[in-house]
Every structure is written in structure tokens, then in C-alpha cells.
Tab-separated table of C-alpha atoms in Angstrom:
chain	number	residue	atom	x	y	z
A	1	MET	CA	38.966	-22.347	-8.321
A	2	GLN	CA	36.158	-20.165	-9.739
A	3	GLU	CA	36.663	-18.835	-13.258
A	4	ASN	CA	36.862	-15.132	-12.381
A	5	ILE	CA	39.282	-15.866	-9.533
A	6	GLU	CA	41.343	-18.010	-11.892
A	7	ASP	CA	41.508	-15.200	-14.448
A	8	GLN	CA	42.643	-12.776	-11.780
A	9	PHE	CA	45.183	-15.325	-10.531
A	10	LEU	CA	46.618	-15.782	-14.029
A	11	LYS	CA	46.845	-12.034	-14.480
A	12	ASP	CA	48.674	-11.555	-11.159
A	13	LEU	CA	50.856	-14.598	-11.732
A	14	ASN	CA	51.937	-13.572	-15.220
A	15	HIS	CA	52.742	-10.099	-13.971
A	16	ASN	CA	55.133	-11.576	-11.372
A	17	ILE	CA	56.220	-14.854	-12.998
A	18	GLY	CA	59.870	-13.824	-12.827
A	19	ILE	CA	59.770	-14.322	-9.057
A	20	VAL	CA	59.142	-18.045	-9.545
A	21	HIS	CA	61.978	-18.349	-12.056
A	22	ARG	CA	64.429	-16.511	-9.839
A	23	VAL	CA	63.510	-18.544	-6.760
A	24	CYS	CA	63.971	-21.771	-8.747
A	25	ARG	CA	67.266	-20.591	-10.216
A	26	VAL	CA	68.621	-19.589	-6.818
A	27	TYR	CA	67.663	-22.873	-5.131
A	28	VAL	CA	68.253	-25.496	-7.828
A	29	LYS	CA	71.027	-25.831	-10.378
A	30	ASP	CA	69.852	-28.969	-12.160
A	31	GLY	CA	67.451	-28.294	-15.064
A	32	ASP	CA	65.008	-31.164	-14.457
A	33	GLU	CA	64.817	-30.546	-10.743
A	34	ARG	CA	64.357	-26.840	-11.389
A	35	GLN	CA	61.387	-27.681	-13.612
A	36	ASP	CA	59.935	-29.856	-10.802
A	37	MET	CA	60.323	-27.007	-8.341
A	38	TYR	CA	58.783	-24.527	-10.793
A	39	GLN	CA	55.698	-26.716	-11.188
A	40	GLU	CA	55.438	-27.294	-7.444
A	41	ILE	CA	55.576	-23.551	-6.753
A	42	ILE	CA	52.935	-22.802	-9.402
A	43	TYR	CA	50.734	-25.513	-7.877
A	44	GLN	CA	51.160	-24.178	-4.326
A	45	LEU	CA	50.354	-20.667	-5.550
A	46	TRP	CA	47.261	-21.915	-7.397
A	47	LYS	CA	46.128	-23.894	-4.344
A	48	SER	CA	46.648	-21.012	-1.940
A	49	TYR	CA	45.313	-18.199	-4.109
A	50	PRO	CA	41.632	-18.403	-3.005
A	51	SER	CA	42.788	-17.673	0.547
A	52	PHE	CA	44.967	-14.734	-0.538
A	53	LYS	CA	43.513	-11.634	0.999
A	54	ASN	CA	44.690	-8.296	-0.239
A	55	ASN	CA	46.259	-7.461	3.128
A	56	SER	CA	49.663	-7.618	1.482
A	57	LYS	CA	50.903	-7.075	-2.052
A	58	PHE	CA	50.474	-10.044	-4.373
A	59	SER	CA	54.230	-10.145	-4.979
A	60	THR	CA	54.956	-10.233	-1.217
A	61	TRP	CA	52.548	-13.137	-0.791
A	62	MET	CA	54.039	-14.830	-3.857
A	63	TYR	CA	57.582	-14.575	-2.494
A	64	ARG	CA	56.434	-16.118	0.778
A	65	VAL	CA	54.761	-19.108	-0.880
A	66	ALA	CA	57.563	-19.568	-3.433
A	67	VAL	CA	60.427	-19.397	-0.919
A	68	ASN	CA	58.583	-21.650	1.511
A	69	THR	CA	57.928	-24.222	-1.208
A	70	ALA	CA	61.540	-24.011	-2.406
A	71	ILE	CA	62.956	-24.596	1.092
A	72	ASN	CA	60.603	-27.540	1.587
A	73	HIS	CA	61.519	-28.907	-1.837
A	74	VAL	CA	65.229	-28.736	-1.018
A	75	ARG	CA	64.570	-30.441	2.326
A	76	LYS	CA	62.585	-33.262	0.703
A	77	SER	CA	64.947	-33.642	-2.233
A	78	THR	CA	66.593	-37.045	-2.291
A	79	ARG	CA	69.397	-35.778	-4.470
A	80	ALA	CA	72.549	-34.928	-2.555
A	81	ILE	CA	73.214	-31.224	-2.277
A	82	LYS	CA	76.894	-30.715	-2.913
A	83	GLU	CA	78.808	-27.503	-2.855
A	84	GLU	CA	80.241	-27.148	-6.318
A	85	PRO	CA	83.469	-25.222	-6.889
A	86	LEU	CA	83.041	-21.802	-8.411
A	87	PRO	CA	84.387	-21.246	-11.918
A	88	GLU	CA	87.889	-19.851	-12.257
A	89	ASN	CA	88.285	-16.064	-12.565
A	90	ILE	CA	84.821	-15.567	-11.104
A	91	ASP	CA	85.972	-12.433	-9.289
A	92	LYS	CA	87.150	-10.833	-12.515
A	93	MET	CA	83.982	-11.832	-14.320
A	94	ILE	CA	81.753	-10.333	-11.658
A	95	PHE	CA	83.719	-7.308	-10.541
A	96	ALA	CA	85.117	-6.050	-13.824
A	97	GLU	CA	83.082	-2.939	-14.605
A	98	ASP	CA	83.175	-3.079	-18.373
A	99	GLU	CA	84.196	-6.648	-19.068
A	100	GLY	CA	81.922	-9.544	-19.946
A	101	PRO	CA	78.288	-9.580	-20.988
A	102	PRO	CA	75.699	-8.877	-18.257
A	103	GLY	CA	74.208	-12.379	-18.658
A	104	GLU	CA	77.534	-13.962	-17.788
A	105	LYS	CA	77.963	-11.771	-14.731
A	106	LEU	CA	74.514	-12.748	-13.528
A	107	GLN	CA	75.257	-16.408	-14.108
A	108	MET	CA	78.294	-16.085	-11.900
A	109	LEU	CA	76.292	-14.262	-9.252
A	110	TYR	CA	73.797	-17.141	-9.201
A	111	ALA	CA	76.731	-19.553	-8.794
A	112	VAL	CA	77.975	-17.664	-5.734
A	113	ILE	CA	74.477	-17.379	-4.231
A	114	GLY	CA	74.031	-21.115	-4.847
A	115	GLN	CA	76.625	-21.754	-2.153
A	116	LEU	CA	74.670	-19.993	0.599
A	117	SER	CA	72.326	-21.678	3.092
A	118	PRO	CA	68.623	-21.966	2.077
A	119	VAL	CA	67.591	-19.092	4.361
A	120	ASP	CA	70.447	-16.811	3.289
A	121	LYS	CA	69.528	-17.521	-0.334
A	122	ALA	CA	66.009	-16.274	0.392
A	123	ILE	CA	67.267	-13.074	2.001
A	124	ILE	CA	69.738	-12.160	-0.735
A	125	LEU	CA	67.143	-12.971	-3.398
A	126	LEU	CA	64.639	-10.639	-1.725
A	127	TYR	CA	67.311	-7.953	-1.383
A	128	LEU	CA	68.383	-8.201	-5.022
A	129	ASP	CA	64.732	-8.075	-6.088
A	130	ASP	CA	64.615	-4.650	-4.418
A	131	ASN	CA	62.339	-5.542	-1.524
A	132	SER	CA	62.526	-3.201	1.445
A	133	TYR	CA	63.796	-4.435	4.823
A	134	ASP	CA	60.197	-4.319	6.046
A	135	GLN	CA	59.052	-6.530	3.179
A	136	ILE	CA	61.926	-8.985	3.707
A	137	ALA	CA	61.049	-9.098	7.401
A	138	GLY	CA	57.378	-9.723	6.579
A	139	ILE	CA	58.191	-12.549	4.192
A	140	THR	CA	60.798	-14.361	6.271
A	141	GLY	CA	59.425	-13.682	9.747
A	142	PHE	CA	62.614	-11.920	10.904
A	143	THR	CA	62.635	-8.565	12.606
A	144	LYS	CA	63.797	-5.623	10.510
A	145	SER	CA	67.030	-5.332	12.504
A	146	ASN	CA	67.716	-9.044	12.049
A	147	VAL	CA	67.299	-8.653	8.321
A	148	SER	CA	69.767	-5.788	8.357
A	149	VAL	CA	72.344	-7.739	10.385
A	150	ARG	CA	71.959	-10.852	8.288
A	151	LEU	CA	72.260	-8.936	5.032
A	152	VAL	CA	75.567	-7.415	6.130
A	153	ARG	CA	76.788	-10.911	7.018
A	154	ILE	CA	75.601	-12.408	3.731
A	155	LYS	CA	77.254	-9.639	1.712
A	156	LYS	CA	80.520	-10.257	3.582
A	157	GLN	CA	80.118	-13.976	3.009
A	158	LEU	CA	79.632	-13.442	-0.721
A	159	GLU	CA	82.659	-11.169	-0.880
A	160	LYS	CA	84.749	-13.727	1.000
A	161	LYS	CA	83.676	-16.546	-1.310
A	162	LEU	CA	84.757	-14.483	-4.265
A	163	LYS	CA	88.081	-13.504	-2.695
A	164	ASN	CA	88.841	-17.153	-1.896
A	165	GLU	CA	88.695	-17.901	-5.577
A	166	ARG	CA	91.324	-15.287	-6.401
B	1	MET	CA	79.611	-3.157	-1.107
B	2	ASP	CA	79.188	-1.100	-4.226
B	3	THR	CA	79.790	-4.011	-6.596
B	4	LEU	CA	76.813	-5.912	-5.249
B	5	ASP	CA	74.730	-2.786	-5.773
B	6	ASN	CA	75.922	-2.669	-9.394
B	7	LEU	CA	75.013	-6.317	-9.800
B	8	LYS	CA	71.645	-5.531	-8.254
B	9	GLN	CA	70.920	-3.154	-11.129
B	10	LEU	CA	71.770	-5.912	-13.634
B	11	TRP	CA	69.616	-8.309	-11.638
B	12	LEU	CA	66.649	-5.942	-11.652
B	13	GLN	CA	66.992	-5.345	-15.384
B	14	ASP	CA	67.040	-9.103	-15.983
B	15	SER	CA	64.035	-9.522	-13.643
B	16	LEU	CA	62.040	-7.032	-15.671
B	17	GLU	CA	62.746	-8.975	-18.853
B	18	THR	CA	61.807	-12.338	-17.277
B	19	ASN	CA	58.556	-10.863	-15.973
B	20	THR	CA	57.461	-9.724	-19.403
B	21	ASN	CA	58.797	-12.648	-21.464
B	22	GLU	CA	56.493	-15.413	-20.300
B	23	THR	CA	52.725	-15.745	-20.199
B	24	LEU	CA	50.904	-18.667	-18.663
B	25	ASN	CA	47.413	-19.395	-19.933
B	26	LYS	CA	44.664	-21.751	-18.782
B	27	GLU	CA	45.941	-24.645	-20.906
B	28	THR	CA	49.510	-24.460	-19.634
B	29	MET	CA	48.203	-24.065	-16.074
B	30	GLU	CA	46.128	-27.210	-16.484
B	31	LYS	CA	49.201	-29.093	-17.714
B	32	ILE	CA	51.081	-28.033	-14.582
B	33	ILE	CA	48.285	-28.384	-12.007
B	34	LYS	CA	46.744	-31.742	-12.956
B	35	PRO	CA	49.888	-33.890	-12.533
B	36	GLN	CA	50.613	-32.113	-9.233
B	37	ILE	CA	47.134	-32.862	-7.893
B	38	LYS	CA	47.455	-36.475	-9.020
B	39	LYS	CA	50.882	-36.772	-7.402
B	40	GLU	CA	49.593	-35.402	-4.113
B	41	GLN	CA	46.491	-37.578	-4.145
B	42	ASN	CA	48.543	-40.686	-4.930
B	43	TYR	CA	50.887	-39.939	-2.060
B	44	ILE	CA	47.964	-39.582	0.349
B	45	LYS	CA	46.270	-42.705	-1.000
B	46	GLU	CA	49.442	-44.769	-0.629
B	47	TYR	CA	50.040	-43.422	2.878
B	48	LEU	CA	46.516	-44.169	4.048
B	49	LEU	CA	46.391	-47.531	2.276
B	50	ALA	CA	49.642	-48.688	3.874
B	51	PHE	CA	48.291	-47.553	7.248
B	52	ALA	CA	44.967	-49.348	6.765
B	53	VAL	CA	46.550	-52.576	5.463
B	54	TRP	CA	49.023	-52.732	8.352
B	55	GLN	CA	46.281	-52.209	10.934
B	56	ILE	CA	43.955	-54.743	9.278
B	57	LEU	CA	46.746	-57.328	9.111
B	58	VAL	CA	47.593	-56.987	12.794
B	59	TYR	CA	44.017	-57.065	14.074
B	60	ALA	CA	42.907	-59.794	11.627
B	61	ALA	CA	45.857	-62.046	12.451
B	62	LEU	CA	45.464	-61.653	16.205
B	63	SER	CA	41.664	-62.130	16.063
B	64	HIS	CA	42.121	-65.183	13.858
B	65	PHE	CA	44.503	-66.781	16.333
B	66	MET	CA	42.199	-65.937	19.239
B	67	VAL	CA	39.262	-67.692	17.583
B	68	ARG	CA	41.313	-70.615	16.306
B	69	TYR	CA	42.959	-71.371	19.638
B	70	TRP	CA	40.082	-70.274	21.846
B	71	ALA	CA	40.557	-73.281	24.144
B	72	ASP	CA	44.097	-72.195	25.021
B	73	ARG	CA	43.377	-69.380	27.485
B	74	GLN	CA	47.001	-68.312	27.906
B	75	PHE	CA	47.456	-67.939	24.175
B	76	VAL	CA	44.163	-66.064	23.817
B	77	LEU	CA	45.336	-63.710	26.577
B	78	CYS	CA	48.572	-63.105	24.644
B	79	CYS	CA	46.630	-62.177	21.509
B	80	ALA	CA	44.262	-59.939	23.527
B	81	ILE	CA	47.266	-58.100	25.010
B	82	GLY	CA	48.598	-57.651	21.478
B	83	ILE	CA	45.293	-56.154	20.310
B	84	LEU	CA	44.942	-53.930	23.375
B	85	SER	CA	48.484	-52.603	23.088
B	86	PHE	CA	47.888	-51.742	19.437
B	87	ILE	CA	44.666	-49.746	19.977
B	88	PRO	CA	46.295	-46.492	21.253
B	89	TYR	CA	48.812	-46.684	18.403
B	90	SER	CA	45.971	-47.040	15.884
B	91	ILE	CA	44.128	-44.047	17.371
B	92	ILE	CA	47.172	-41.762	17.322
B	93	PHE	CA	48.206	-42.931	13.871
B	94	HIS	CA	44.677	-42.354	12.600
B	95	ARG	CA	44.742	-38.783	13.973
B	96	HIS	CA	48.144	-38.187	12.397
B	97	ALA	CA	46.905	-39.553	9.047
B	98	ASN	CA	43.917	-37.214	9.238
B	99	CYS	CA	46.233	-34.270	9.923
B	100	VAL	CA	48.296	-35.126	6.848
B	101	LYS	CA	45.152	-35.555	4.764
B	102	LEU	CA	43.718	-32.258	5.998
B	103	ARG	CA	46.979	-30.425	5.446
B	104	ALA	CA	47.294	-31.718	1.902
B	105	LEU	CA	43.695	-31.544	0.753
B	106	LYS	CA	41.758	-29.070	2.831
B	107	ASN	CA	44.215	-26.498	4.056
B	108	PRO	CA	45.386	-24.543	1.049
B	109	ASP	CA	46.698	-21.646	3.131
B	110	ALA	CA	49.284	-23.783	4.888
B	111	PRO	CA	52.268	-22.014	3.306
B	112	LEU	CA	50.971	-18.564	4.171
B	113	ALA	CA	51.888	-18.309	7.814
B	114	GLY	CA	55.474	-17.218	7.209
B	115	LEU	CA	58.576	-19.352	7.102
B	116	GLN	CA	59.286	-19.552	10.828
B	117	THR	CA	55.682	-20.287	11.809
B	118	ASP	CA	55.265	-22.896	9.112
B	119	LEU	CA	58.513	-24.665	9.977
B	120	SER	CA	57.775	-24.530	13.712
B	121	SER	CA	54.343	-26.055	13.175
B	122	GLN	CA	55.800	-28.811	10.976
B	123	ILE	CA	58.436	-29.594	13.613
B	124	LYS	CA	55.806	-29.563	16.367
B	125	GLN	CA	53.520	-31.910	14.452
B	126	VAL	CA	56.218	-34.403	13.488
B	127	SER	CA	58.037	-34.375	16.823
B	128	SER	CA	54.856	-34.795	18.907
B	129	TYR	CA	53.967	-37.889	16.890
B	130	PHE	CA	57.562	-39.116	17.072
B	131	THR	CA	57.650	-38.663	20.863
B	132	PHE	CA	54.510	-40.758	21.175
B	133	LYS	CA	55.888	-43.364	18.768
B	134	LYS	CA	59.152	-43.661	20.726
B	135	ARG	CA	57.233	-44.186	23.971
B	136	PHE	CA	55.053	-46.742	22.244
B	137	ASP	CA	58.135	-48.477	20.832
B	138	TYR	CA	59.681	-48.955	24.297
B	139	ILE	CA	56.598	-50.799	25.523
B	140	GLY	CA	55.125	-51.979	22.237
B	141	ILE	CA	58.173	-53.701	20.737
B	142	PRO	CA	58.744	-56.153	23.632
B	143	VAL	CA	55.001	-56.786	23.955
B	144	ILE	CA	54.529	-57.384	20.230
B	145	SER	CA	57.704	-59.512	20.112
B	146	PHE	CA	56.315	-61.598	22.953
B	147	VAL	CA	52.971	-62.003	21.178
B	148	MET	CA	54.763	-62.923	17.933
B	149	MET	CA	56.905	-65.411	19.820
B	150	ALA	CA	53.736	-66.981	21.257
B	151	ILE	CA	52.175	-67.188	17.792
B	152	ILE	CA	55.317	-68.700	16.234
B	153	MET	CA	55.576	-71.240	19.026
B	154	LYS	CA	51.910	-72.124	18.623
B	155	VAL	CA	51.663	-72.440	14.845
B	156	SER	CA	55.142	-73.699	13.873
B	157	PRO	CA	56.928	-76.902	14.762
B	158	VAL	CA	59.337	-75.097	17.119
B	159	PRO	CA	59.852	-77.257	20.249
B	160	HIS	CA	57.900	-75.923	23.246
B	161	THR	CA	60.885	-75.349	25.525
B	162	ILE	CA	62.006	-72.261	27.433
B	163	THR	CA	65.259	-72.109	25.421
B	164	ALA	CA	63.413	-72.235	22.071
B	165	GLY	CA	60.974	-69.599	23.338
B	166	ALA	CA	63.797	-67.350	24.515
B	167	ILE	CA	65.668	-67.678	21.210
B	168	THR	CA	62.494	-66.976	19.184
B	169	PHE	CA	61.721	-64.002	21.413
B	170	GLY	CA	65.308	-62.726	21.062
B	171	ILE	CA	65.278	-63.004	17.277
B	172	THR	CA	61.843	-61.366	16.972
B	173	LEU	CA	62.882	-58.577	19.355
B	174	ALA	CA	66.124	-57.957	17.454
B	175	ILE	CA	64.336	-57.817	14.083
B	176	MET	CA	61.608	-55.525	15.442
B	177	ALA	CA	64.121	-53.255	17.189
B	178	ARG	CA	66.349	-52.964	14.120
B	179	THR	CA	63.404	-52.272	11.777
B	180	THR	CA	62.022	-49.650	14.148
B	181	TYR	CA	65.448	-48.012	14.532
B	182	VAL	CA	65.912	-47.700	10.762
B	183	GLN	CA	62.316	-46.512	10.308
B	184	ASN	CA	62.650	-43.901	13.054
B	185	LYS	CA	65.961	-42.667	11.708
B	186	ASN	CA	64.817	-42.326	8.094
B	187	ASN	CA	61.255	-41.138	8.651
B	188	PHE	CA	61.638	-38.979	11.739
B	189	GLU	CA	65.143	-38.224	13.017
B	190	LEU	CA	66.735	-37.150	9.726
B	191	PRO	CA	63.761	-35.055	8.481
B	192	LEU	CA	63.449	-33.443	11.930
B	193	ALA	CA	67.167	-32.680	12.013
B	194	LYS	CA	66.923	-31.011	8.583
B	195	LEU	CA	63.875	-29.002	9.663
B	196	ARG	CA	65.578	-27.914	12.902
B	197	LEU	CA	68.698	-26.891	11.012
B	198	ILE	CA	66.646	-24.645	8.738
B	199	LEU	CA	64.712	-23.253	11.709
B	200	ALA	CA	67.952	-22.624	13.611
B	201	ASP	CA	69.234	-20.763	10.576
B	202	LEU	CA	66.009	-18.756	10.524
B	203	THR	CA	66.079	-17.895	14.214
B	204	ASP	CA	69.778	-17.069	14.187
B	205	THR	CA	70.050	-13.343	14.748
B	206	GLY	CA	73.062	-13.202	12.480
B	207	SER	CA	75.281	-11.603	15.094
């Protein structure tokens, strides 16, 4: 990669680095494997950056590469993916308005999202990151109406998972 | 679902903090990129080396036996059939290896096409090669087993009887069939099933 392109890449990457962390956190629970995925995503972004044309926002392009790499990583992973039970009182921890520190609530939310399918994880991540339905559709390849339908289903699924723990 | 919207606000606040807390520089990038490049190059090297060694072994062994037992026309014919039946496999495998090499080394925009397109193209690439390989296996395994049986009968002290030939052929065929079954399952069927599951999830309208 040429030096000026690399500088620009670093600038754009640092501005949006949280996307990589959130994608990794949503897809992988284990610390070492999460680090592997983080490095793989950074590498894929670095490799693909020279072909990034400013047709879309950098963050939109970054989501696409990161989610794609994460799904492929999960597919290739030799480690068994098991559905772990959610912690007790998760509903209270998440839904209580004034109880519990925000970090703990988020941790619980990640635990619930961790139980979704790889594609549903991508959609809820994009939704929580405040992407519009158009942007989610552009990243995942769904139509806007499909995104809408799937989001309703995912939200219901999340709610159900939480209620089951009560 | 109001609660999820509340959590979304927490999520966004946390996202903002993560975005501003970390800065990658050229040194840290180098530490991440170099091992990844090496890993990818090693994978490609191993893949291509295994391919080349396997092909060389087959052709060298068959050619060697052809030259060594040139006077035995039937045996030479067996070896020639073995070589001829392997040529289309070599060509297709070579093309497939090139595709993998190109994808890994020369096509940096591979992940940019969107999830569905990328997955579909992966499935198409793997399944087209797998379809060819299965067809080749149906014809190739008995032919290669027969050639191997001929070689074993020729170079080992196995008695030259029909029963011994049939048993050798049976054992060779069983070993080849079992190895191919396990190889196909692990390298093609399971990865394809995983890919199709993800694609099915992607194409599901959610209704």
C-alpha cells in the first residue's frame, strides 16, 4: 500500500475502530479467538482498502468487510460453537431502569446477542450501531423490507430469550 | 420494544468511547499485518506443494513402471490408462489451485461484493469443483484401484492368480473409497453445508 493511502487508511480506521471491536465481541466470546478475529479483520480491511472507492461511506464499507470476515471466521473455526446458558437474573439486569451499571447491562446484552445466528447477529449489531434500514440493506444484501421484517423477528427473539430466563 | 431502544442509547454511548479510546499506528499495523500475510502465504504454499507432490508422485511412479516393464504390453497399457485418467483431474485441480491463489493474493476486493454475493460465489466455486471431483471419483477410483492392483501384482510376491488379484483389487478399492469418502465429507460436504446454512439464513425473508 502506498504511504499516503496508508496514512488515509489509518486515519479512517482509527476513526471507526470501534466497529471492529463490536463485531468481534458480538461474534466471539473467547478472548484469544477474539484477538485472532480482530487481527484478521484488520488485515482484510488493509488488503481491501486500495480498492475502496468513495461510492459508500467508509464505515459502511468497513461493516461489510468486518461482518463478512467474522462470518467466514466463525465458519472456519475448528472450535465448537456451543450455546451457553445466560446468567441468572439477566432480565432484571437488562430491563431494570435504574439498577446496575451500564457496562454490566451491555455485557448482558452481548450475552443475549451471542445466542443469535451469525446473520441475525450482523443485523442487530448494525441496528444498535444506528445504521438506517437502507444502510443495513446495503451491507447485508437484503431488501429494505426484509431488513425490517427480520429486525422485528430478532427483537422478538431477544425478548423471548430473556423471558425464558425468568 | 422500548427497552431495546434504551439499551441502544447505552450501546451508542459505549461505541463512542471505544472509537476514541484506541489509536493504531504504523508500527502496530505492521505487527498485525505481517503475521497475517505470512499465515496466508504459508497456507497457499502448503496447498500448492501438496498438490504438486501428489501429482509428481502419481506421474513419476506410473512412468517409472512403464519404462521398467516396457516389455509387458498389458502392464504398460494399465499404467498408460492410469496416466490418461489422471490428466483431466490434474487440469481441473490446477485451475482450482490458481483460483485459490488468485483469490488470496491478487483479489483484495473479494469481501466487497456483499454478504450474499460473496457466499454465493464461494458456494458456486467449491460445489462446481466438488461436482467434478465426485464424477471423477466414480470413474477414477475403480480405474486407479485397478492400476494399483496391477502394480502390486507386478512388483510384489503376490501369487498371480485371479483370486489374489480380486482380493488385492477389493482391498485397494475399499481403502481408496473410504479415504475419498472421508476427504469429501471433511473438505467439501461439511464446509458446503455450513456455507449453505448461512446463505439460507441470509436469503430467508424472515416471514
